[in-house]
Amino acid sequence: MSKPNKVTKSSAVKTSAKASSSSIKAQEAKKKIVFRPILDNPYTQSNVWPFIEPQLGIDIIDLLENILKTNKDSKEIYHGFNSTVGTLEKQAAYNRGKTNDPIPSQIKYVFVCKFDMTPPILTSMFPVLCMTSSKNDQNMVKLIQLPRGSIERLSKALGIDNSGIIGITENLTQARPLYDLINENVKNVEVPWLNGIFNKEVPFEVPNIKQIQTTLGDKKSTKKNV
């Protein structure tokens, strides 16, 4: 008598599984494929940091380290986050006509130990800040990301821990070889959506609308609690 019972239970399990499978397939069949429009960024450039060749990065940090060792107290050099960022912000306000307070010596070169600093949000604003603090599109603030491990060398040269951000004006005579190396090999920062700050005739970009394929299921009835 036990054998028929086992067969009956097994058949019931199989029948239940088939019913469940059929139910899932039925639900999937009810879903309707639709295309939803989404508004995407018309500017496709994602990395706005100027690219630095590995050997170029080494040459730059070598020159910068020597300059800092012999000119650490110079008024033409800003070091640290607060000092450098604060000066760039004032510089941006003056160059964009937001204030009448001039900066005695404007920062021209910004060096950032991007790969040695965390979290990334600490350095994410520099491309935009360097562009907005530039005098015009012919006289841009140069942004240089230094090789990994540079923060230790800069900190030792200045005698200050965690010196991962340096700003230098274009008035330091001893830094002329460094200026020339950067001007010849490092491209300007490019932030397409900010081009209008230099050229008022820059047109708006056409919206970039994408179509995303998705499914639309049956609407579920919802009851509101009274």
Short mmCIF file of C-alpha atoms in Angstrom, two decimals:
data_model
loop_
_atom_site.label_atom_id
_atom_site.label_comp_id
_atom_site.label_asym_id
_atom_site.label_seq_id
_atom_site.Cartn_x
_atom_site.Cartn_y
_atom_site.Cartn_z
CA MET A 1 0.00 0.00 0.00
CA SER A 2 2.94 2.36 0.61
CA LYS A 3 4.18 2.26 -2.97
CA PRO A 4 1.03 3.77 -4.55
CA ASN A 5 1.14 6.57 -1.97
CA LYS A 6 4.71 7.41 -2.94
CA VAL A 7 3.79 7.53 -6.60
CA THR A 8 0.83 9.75 -5.84
CA LYS A 9 2.98 12.19 -3.83
CA SER A 10 5.63 12.28 -6.56
CA SER A 11 3.04 12.97 -9.21
CA ALA A 12 1.58 15.74 -7.09
CA VAL A 13 4.99 17.40 -6.74
CA LYS A 14 5.61 17.24 -10.49
CA THR A 15 2.16 18.60 -11.22
CA SER A 16 2.75 21.48 -8.79
CA ALA A 17 6.11 22.27 -10.39
CA LYS A 18 4.59 22.29 -13.86
CA ALA A 19 1.79 24.56 -12.69
CA SER A 20 4.30 26.94 -11.11
CA SER A 21 6.40 26.95 -14.29
CA SER A 22 3.33 27.61 -16.41
CA SER A 23 2.34 30.42 -14.09
CA ILE A 24 5.76 32.10 -14.41
CA LYS A 25 5.68 31.75 -18.19
CA ALA A 26 2.21 33.24 -18.26
CA GLN A 27 3.38 36.21 -16.22
CA GLU A 28 6.37 36.72 -18.50
CA ALA A 29 4.11 36.57 -21.55
CA LYS A 30 1.93 39.31 -20.12
CA LYS A 31 4.89 41.70 -19.87
CA LYS A 32 5.01 44.13 -22.74
CA ILE A 33 8.31 45.35 -24.18
CA VAL A 34 8.47 49.14 -24.23
CA PHE A 35 11.12 51.79 -24.89
CA ARG A 36 11.52 54.54 -22.32
CA PRO A 37 13.30 57.79 -23.26
CA ILE A 38 15.96 59.09 -20.88
CA LEU A 39 17.88 62.35 -21.05
CA ASP A 40 21.62 61.73 -21.17
CA ASN A 41 24.57 64.13 -20.96
CA PRO A 42 25.31 65.53 -24.45
CA TYR A 43 28.96 65.85 -23.43
CA THR A 44 30.48 62.37 -23.64
CA GLN A 45 33.89 63.23 -22.20
CA SER A 46 34.24 61.51 -18.83
CA ASN A 47 37.88 62.10 -17.88
CA VAL A 48 38.73 65.80 -17.89
CA TRP A 49 42.17 65.46 -16.29
CA PRO A 50 44.95 66.10 -18.83
CA PHE A 51 46.82 62.87 -19.56
CA ILE A 52 50.42 62.71 -18.34
CA GLU A 53 52.84 60.25 -19.93
CA PRO A 54 54.64 58.13 -17.28
CA GLN A 55 58.12 59.47 -18.13
CA LEU A 56 56.81 63.02 -18.27
CA GLY A 57 55.33 62.58 -14.81
CA ILE A 58 58.70 61.46 -13.48
CA ASP A 59 60.49 64.43 -15.06
CA ILE A 60 57.93 66.86 -13.62
CA ILE A 61 58.12 65.51 -10.06
CA ASP A 62 61.95 65.59 -10.19
CA LEU A 63 61.97 69.28 -11.16
CA LEU A 64 59.17 70.19 -8.75
CA GLU A 65 60.87 68.47 -5.83
CA ASN A 66 64.09 70.44 -6.36
CA ILE A 67 62.18 73.72 -6.65
CA LEU A 68 60.30 73.12 -3.40
CA LYS A 69 63.50 72.27 -1.52
CA THR A 70 65.07 75.63 -2.36
CA ASN A 71 61.97 77.84 -2.48
CA LYS A 72 59.67 76.44 0.21
CA ASP A 73 59.07 79.89 1.73
CA SER A 74 58.43 81.67 -1.58
CA LYS A 75 55.21 83.69 -1.91
CA GLU A 76 54.91 82.31 -5.44
CA ILE A 77 54.19 78.82 -4.08
CA TYR A 78 50.97 77.68 -2.42
CA HIS A 79 50.85 74.31 -0.72
CA GLY A 80 48.06 72.38 0.94
CA PHE A 81 44.36 72.01 0.11
CA ASN A 82 43.02 75.12 1.85
CA SER A 83 45.70 77.51 0.62
CA THR A 84 45.64 76.36 -3.01
CA VAL A 85 41.88 75.88 -3.38
CA GLY A 86 41.11 79.14 -1.56
CA THR A 87 43.40 81.11 -3.87
CA LEU A 88 41.95 79.46 -6.98
CA GLU A 89 38.41 80.30 -5.85
CA LYS A 90 39.32 83.98 -5.30
CA GLN A 91 41.12 83.95 -8.63
CA ALA A 92 38.04 82.52 -10.37
CA ALA A 93 35.79 85.17 -8.82
CA TYR A 94 38.10 87.98 -9.97
CA ASN A 95 38.68 86.63 -13.49
CA ARG A 96 34.95 86.08 -14.00
CA GLY A 97 34.14 89.62 -12.86
CA LYS A 98 32.44 88.61 -9.60
CA THR A 99 34.75 90.71 -7.43
CA ASN A 100 37.09 93.68 -7.78
CA ASP A 101 39.71 92.31 -5.40
CA PRO A 102 42.69 91.24 -7.54
CA ILE A 103 45.04 88.40 -6.64
CA PRO A 104 48.65 89.74 -6.40
CA SER A 105 50.12 86.62 -8.01
CA GLN A 106 47.72 84.27 -9.74
CA ILE A 107 48.32 80.53 -9.70
CA LYS A 108 49.27 79.22 -13.13
CA TYR A 109 50.27 75.60 -12.38
CA VAL A 110 48.42 73.20 -10.09
CA PHE A 111 50.04 69.91 -9.08
CA VAL A 112 47.87 67.24 -7.49
CA CYS A 113 48.91 63.86 -6.04
CA LYS A 114 45.62 62.44 -7.28
CA PHE A 115 46.62 58.78 -6.94
CA ASP A 116 47.83 59.22 -3.35
CA MET A 117 44.72 60.95 -2.00
CA THR A 118 41.46 59.36 -0.87
CA PRO A 119 38.54 59.65 -1.15
CA PRO A 120 38.54 60.79 -4.81
CA ILE A 121 36.06 63.57 -4.00
CA LEU A 122 38.98 65.51 -2.46
CA THR A 123 40.45 66.07 -5.91
CA SER A 124 37.41 65.79 -8.19
CA MET A 125 36.79 69.55 -8.34
CA PHE A 126 40.21 70.54 -9.69
CA PRO A 127 39.47 70.32 -13.45
CA VAL A 128 36.48 72.67 -13.08
CA LEU A 129 38.30 74.93 -10.61
CA CYS A 130 41.36 75.25 -12.84
CA MET A 131 39.22 76.16 -15.83
CA THR A 132 37.07 78.72 -14.02
CA SER A 133 40.14 80.34 -12.43
CA SER A 134 41.89 80.78 -15.80
CA LYS A 135 42.18 84.30 -17.21
CA ASN A 136 40.95 83.30 -20.67
CA ASP A 137 41.13 80.45 -23.17
CA GLN A 138 44.59 81.63 -24.24
CA ASN A 139 45.97 81.75 -20.70
CA MET A 140 44.73 78.63 -18.93
CA VAL A 141 45.68 77.32 -15.50
CA LYS A 142 47.60 74.08 -16.06
CA LEU A 143 46.51 71.01 -14.09
CA ILE A 144 49.09 68.29 -13.55
CA GLN A 145 48.34 64.93 -11.92
CA LEU A 146 51.53 63.55 -10.40
CA PRO A 147 52.64 59.89 -10.34
CA ARG A 148 51.68 57.59 -7.49
CA GLY A 149 54.03 58.04 -4.53
CA SER A 150 54.68 61.73 -5.23
CA ILE A 151 53.01 62.92 -2.02
CA GLU A 152 55.83 61.44 0.07
CA ARG A 153 58.48 63.25 -1.97
CA LEU A 154 56.68 66.60 -1.86
CA SER A 155 56.02 66.31 1.87
CA LYS A 156 59.69 65.60 2.51
CA ALA A 157 60.79 68.50 0.30
CA LEU A 158 58.52 70.96 2.14
CA GLY A 159 58.92 69.42 5.57
CA ILE A 160 55.13 69.23 5.89
CA ASP A 161 53.16 65.99 6.09
CA ASN A 162 50.52 65.15 3.47
CA SER A 163 51.54 67.89 1.04
CA GLY A 164 49.65 66.51 -1.94
CA ILE A 165 48.50 69.77 -3.55
CA ILE A 166 50.80 72.51 -4.83
CA GLY A 167 50.02 75.73 -6.68
CA ILE A 168 52.73 77.82 -8.36
CA THR A 169 52.55 81.19 -10.11
CA GLU A 170 54.40 81.87 -13.36
CA ASN A 171 56.75 84.34 -11.66
CA LEU A 172 59.28 81.97 -10.08
CA THR A 173 62.52 82.37 -12.03
CA GLN A 174 64.02 79.08 -10.83
CA ALA A 175 61.00 77.20 -12.14
CA ARG A 176 61.44 78.23 -15.78
CA PRO A 177 62.56 74.73 -16.94
CA LEU A 178 59.49 73.26 -15.22
CA TYR A 179 57.20 75.83 -16.86
CA ASP A 180 58.62 75.07 -20.29
CA LEU A 181 58.30 71.31 -19.82
CA ILE A 182 54.65 71.60 -18.83
CA ASN A 183 53.69 74.18 -21.46
CA GLU A 184 55.14 72.03 -24.23
CA ASN A 185 53.77 68.66 -23.11
CA VAL A 186 50.65 69.05 -20.96
CA LYS A 187 47.34 69.92 -22.61
CA ASN A 188 44.91 72.42 -21.16
CA VAL A 189 41.98 71.29 -19.05
CA GLU A 190 38.91 70.68 -21.20
CA VAL A 191 35.50 70.93 -19.57
CA PRO A 192 33.11 71.30 -22.55
CA TRP A 193 30.12 72.57 -20.58
CA LEU A 194 32.20 75.50 -19.30
CA ASN A 195 33.39 76.81 -22.67
CA GLY A 196 30.80 79.57 -22.43
CA ILE A 197 32.73 81.36 -19.67
CA PHE A 198 35.30 82.41 -22.29
CA ASN A 199 33.11 82.62 -25.38
CA LYS A 200 29.57 83.91 -24.94
CA GLU A 201 28.66 82.70 -28.44
CA VAL A 202 29.10 79.01 -27.61
CA PRO A 203 25.75 77.40 -28.54
CA PHE A 204 23.77 75.04 -26.36
CA GLU A 205 24.23 71.37 -27.17
CA VAL A 206 21.30 69.37 -28.54
CA PRO A 207 19.82 67.15 -25.78
CA ASN A 208 21.07 63.58 -25.97
CA ILE A 209 17.99 61.38 -25.65
CA LYS A 210 18.42 57.61 -25.41
CA GLN A 211 15.80 54.87 -25.67
CA ILE A 212 16.08 52.14 -23.04
CA GLN A 213 14.33 48.81 -23.68
CA THR A 214 12.36 47.55 -20.71
CA THR A 215 9.19 45.64 -19.92
CA LEU A 216 5.82 46.83 -18.75
CA GLY A 217 3.80 44.45 -16.59
CA ASP A 218 0.16 44.53 -15.62
CA LYS A 219 -0.75 47.38 -13.31
CA LYS A 220 -1.48 46.15 -9.83
CA SER A 221 -4.55 47.52 -8.16
CA THR A 222 -3.75 49.34 -4.95
CA LYS A 223 -6.13 50.04 -2.15
CA LYS A 224 -5.74 53.14 -0.08
CA ASN A 225 -6.36 52.92 3.61
CA VAL A 226 -9.21 55.11 4.66
#
